[in-house]
Amino acid sequence: QSEIAQILQNGLDVISLPSPGGFYFGAQTGKNLSSNLLINGDEYTRNTNYIAATLNTQLGVYVGQLMSPSEIQSVTIFIKSFLYTLWKQNKIGSTTNPLQVPYTVSIDVSQAAKGIQIANVTVAFLRVIVVFLVNLQTGVTSISSVTNQ
């Protein structure tokens, strides 16, 4: 077993210089410290941070606005449009059910008397290939066929 595999099993990551992309320090394993296999890849954190940062910068314009039906509709349309674009660019979605909309958006106004509006957003991420296996058969006894169409 490699040293990097042993480090990963103990919940650590390897940071080195240079990285495959150039002369900078970078994490080498593509894993975070979560023991949950569904979210322990760097892509989970990267995608979550990207969506959160985008919503944070774009939705700030609504602070100070009146909480009206048209404002709620505007917020909902913006969030759904942003997520729809990510879906059509194959940035989010379901690998097992690609036609299913991979997000939900609802606006909670239950605390409107306090001036609080909450956007409840759920997004499904595509799985990232972490292992790619190729079964290759070769040799003088291997049989292949070609079909001309």
CSV table of C-alpha atoms in Angstrom, one decimal:
chain,number,residue,atom,x,y,z
A,1,GLN,CA,0.0,0.0,0.0
A,2,SER,CA,1.3,3.4,-0.9
A,3,GLU,CA,2.2,6.1,1.6
A,4,ILE,CA,-0.5,8.4,0.1
A,5,ALA,CA,-3.1,5.7,0.6
A,6,GLN,CA,-2.1,5.3,4.2
A,7,ILE,CA,-2.3,9.0,4.7
A,8,LEU,CA,-5.8,9.1,3.2
A,9,GLN,CA,-6.9,6.2,5.4
A,10,ASN,CA,-6.0,8.3,8.4
A,11,GLY,CA,-8.1,11.3,7.3
A,12,LEU,CA,-5.2,13.5,6.1
A,13,ASP,CA,-4.4,15.0,2.7
A,14,VAL,CA,-1.1,15.7,0.9
A,15,ILE,CA,-0.1,19.2,0.0
A,16,SER,CA,2.9,19.6,-2.2
A,17,LEU,CA,4.8,21.8,-4.5
A,18,PRO,CA,4.6,21.7,-7.5
A,19,SER,CA,1.1,20.6,-8.4
A,20,PRO,CA,0.2,18.9,-11.7
A,21,GLY,CA,-1.2,22.2,-13.0
A,22,GLY,CA,1.9,24.3,-12.3
A,23,PHE,CA,4.3,25.7,-9.8
A,24,TYR,CA,2.0,26.2,-6.8
A,25,PHE,CA,1.1,24.4,-3.6
A,26,GLY,CA,-1.9,22.2,-4.0
A,27,ALA,CA,-3.8,19.3,-2.4
A,28,GLN,CA,-2.8,16.1,-4.3
A,29,THR,CA,-5.6,13.6,-3.5
A,30,GLY,CA,-8.9,15.4,-4.4
A,31,LYS,CA,-10.4,14.4,-1.0
A,32,ASN,CA,-11.5,16.3,2.0
A,33,LEU,CA,-11.6,15.0,5.6
A,34,SER,CA,-15.3,13.8,5.6
A,35,SER,CA,-15.8,10.2,6.3
A,36,ASN,CA,-19.0,10.3,4.2
A,37,LEU,CA,-18.1,8.9,0.8
A,38,LEU,CA,-20.8,11.0,-0.9
A,39,ILE,CA,-19.2,14.3,0.1
A,40,ASN,CA,-15.6,13.6,0.7
A,41,GLY,CA,-14.4,14.7,-2.7
A,42,ASP,CA,-13.0,18.2,-3.2
A,43,GLU,CA,-15.7,18.7,-6.0
A,44,TYR,CA,-18.4,18.7,-3.3
A,45,THR,CA,-16.8,21.6,-1.4
A,46,ARG,CA,-15.9,23.4,-4.6
A,47,ASN,CA,-19.4,23.2,-6.1
A,48,THR,CA,-21.1,24.1,-2.8
A,49,ASN,CA,-18.9,27.1,-2.4
A,50,TYR,CA,-19.4,28.2,-6.0
A,51,ILE,CA,-23.2,28.1,-5.7
A,52,ALA,CA,-23.2,29.8,-2.2
A,53,ALA,CA,-20.9,32.6,-3.4
A,54,THR,CA,-22.9,33.2,-6.5
A,55,LEU,CA,-26.2,33.4,-4.5
A,56,ASN,CA,-24.5,35.6,-1.9
A,57,THR,CA,-23.3,38.2,-4.4
A,58,GLN,CA,-26.4,38.2,-6.6
A,59,LEU,CA,-29.1,38.1,-3.9
A,60,GLY,CA,-27.8,41.0,-1.8
A,61,VAL,CA,-29.7,43.5,-4.0
A,62,TYR,CA,-32.9,42.2,-2.3
A,63,VAL,CA,-31.9,43.3,1.1
A,64,GLY,CA,-33.8,46.5,1.9
A,65,GLN,CA,-36.5,45.7,-0.7
A,66,LEU,CA,-40.2,45.2,0.3
A,67,MET,CA,-41.2,41.6,0.7
A,68,SER,CA,-43.9,41.6,-1.9
A,69,PRO,CA,-45.3,38.8,-4.1
A,70,SER,CA,-43.4,40.2,-7.1
A,71,GLU,CA,-40.1,40.4,-5.0
A,72,ILE,CA,-40.6,36.7,-3.9
A,73,GLN,CA,-41.3,35.8,-7.5
A,74,SER,CA,-38.2,37.7,-8.7
A,75,VAL,CA,-35.9,35.9,-6.2
A,76,THR,CA,-37.4,32.5,-7.1
A,77,ILE,CA,-36.9,33.1,-10.8
A,78,PHE,CA,-33.3,34.3,-10.3
A,79,ILE,CA,-32.3,31.2,-8.3
A,80,LYS,CA,-34.1,28.8,-10.6
A,81,SER,CA,-32.6,30.4,-13.7
A,82,PHE,CA,-29.1,30.2,-12.2
A,83,LEU,CA,-29.6,26.5,-11.3
A,84,TYR,CA,-31.2,25.7,-14.6
A,85,THR,CA,-28.2,27.1,-16.4
A,86,LEU,CA,-25.8,24.9,-14.3
A,87,TRP,CA,-28.0,21.9,-15.1
A,88,LYS,CA,-28.0,22.5,-18.8
A,89,GLN,CA,-24.2,23.0,-18.7
A,90,ASN,CA,-23.9,19.6,-17.0
A,91,LYS,CA,-22.6,21.1,-13.7
A,92,ILE,CA,-25.3,19.7,-11.5
A,93,GLY,CA,-27.8,16.8,-12.0
A,94,SER,CA,-28.5,13.2,-11.4
A,95,THR,CA,-26.4,10.5,-13.1
A,96,THR,CA,-29.1,7.9,-12.6
A,97,ASN,CA,-32.0,10.1,-13.7
A,98,PRO,CA,-30.7,12.9,-16.0
A,99,LEU,CA,-34.1,14.1,-16.9
A,100,GLN,CA,-35.1,14.9,-13.3
A,101,VAL,CA,-34.7,18.5,-12.3
A,102,PRO,CA,-31.8,18.4,-9.8
A,103,TYR,CA,-32.9,21.3,-7.6
A,104,THR,CA,-35.8,22.7,-5.6
A,105,VAL,CA,-36.3,26.3,-4.6
A,106,SER,CA,-38.9,27.6,-2.1
A,107,ILE,CA,-39.1,30.9,-0.3
A,108,ASP,CA,-40.1,30.9,3.3
A,109,VAL,CA,-41.8,34.0,4.6
A,110,SER,CA,-42.9,32.6,7.9
A,111,GLN,CA,-40.7,35.2,9.7
A,112,ALA,CA,-41.8,38.1,7.5
A,113,ALA,CA,-42.8,40.0,10.6
A,114,LYS,CA,-39.1,40.1,11.6
A,115,GLY,CA,-38.1,41.1,8.1
A,116,ILE,CA,-36.5,37.7,7.5
A,117,GLN,CA,-36.9,36.0,4.1
A,118,ILE,CA,-35.4,32.5,3.7
A,119,ALA,CA,-34.6,30.8,0.4
A,120,ASN,CA,-34.6,27.0,0.9
A,121,VAL,CA,-32.5,25.6,-2.0
A,122,THR,CA,-31.6,22.0,-2.5
A,123,VAL,CA,-29.2,20.9,-5.3
A,124,ALA,CA,-28.1,17.5,-6.5
A,125,PHE,CA,-24.6,17.1,-7.7
A,126,LEU,CA,-23.4,14.8,-10.4
A,127,ARG,CA,-21.0,12.1,-9.2
A,128,VAL,CA,-17.3,12.5,-10.0
A,129,ILE,CA,-15.4,9.7,-11.5
A,130,VAL,CA,-12.8,8.8,-8.9
A,131,VAL,CA,-11.8,5.4,-10.3
A,132,PHE,CA,-11.9,4.6,-14.0
A,133,LEU,CA,-11.3,0.9,-14.8
A,134,VAL,CA,-10.7,-0.6,-18.3
A,135,ASN,CA,-11.1,-4.3,-18.8
A,136,LEU,CA,-8.8,-5.1,-21.7
A,137,GLN,CA,-8.5,-8.5,-23.3
A,138,THR,CA,-5.6,-9.2,-25.6
A,139,GLY,CA,-3.7,-12.1,-27.0
A,140,VAL,CA,-3.6,-14.5,-29.9
A,141,THR,CA,-6.8,-16.2,-28.7
A,142,SER,CA,-8.8,-12.9,-28.3
A,143,ILE,CA,-11.7,-12.7,-30.7
A,144,SER,CA,-13.1,-9.4,-31.9
A,145,SER,CA,-15.8,-8.8,-34.5
A,146,VAL,CA,-16.4,-5.7,-36.6
A,147,THR,CA,-19.9,-4.8,-37.8
A,148,ASN,CA,-20.1,-2.6,-40.8
A,149,GLN,CA,-23.2,-0.4,-40.7
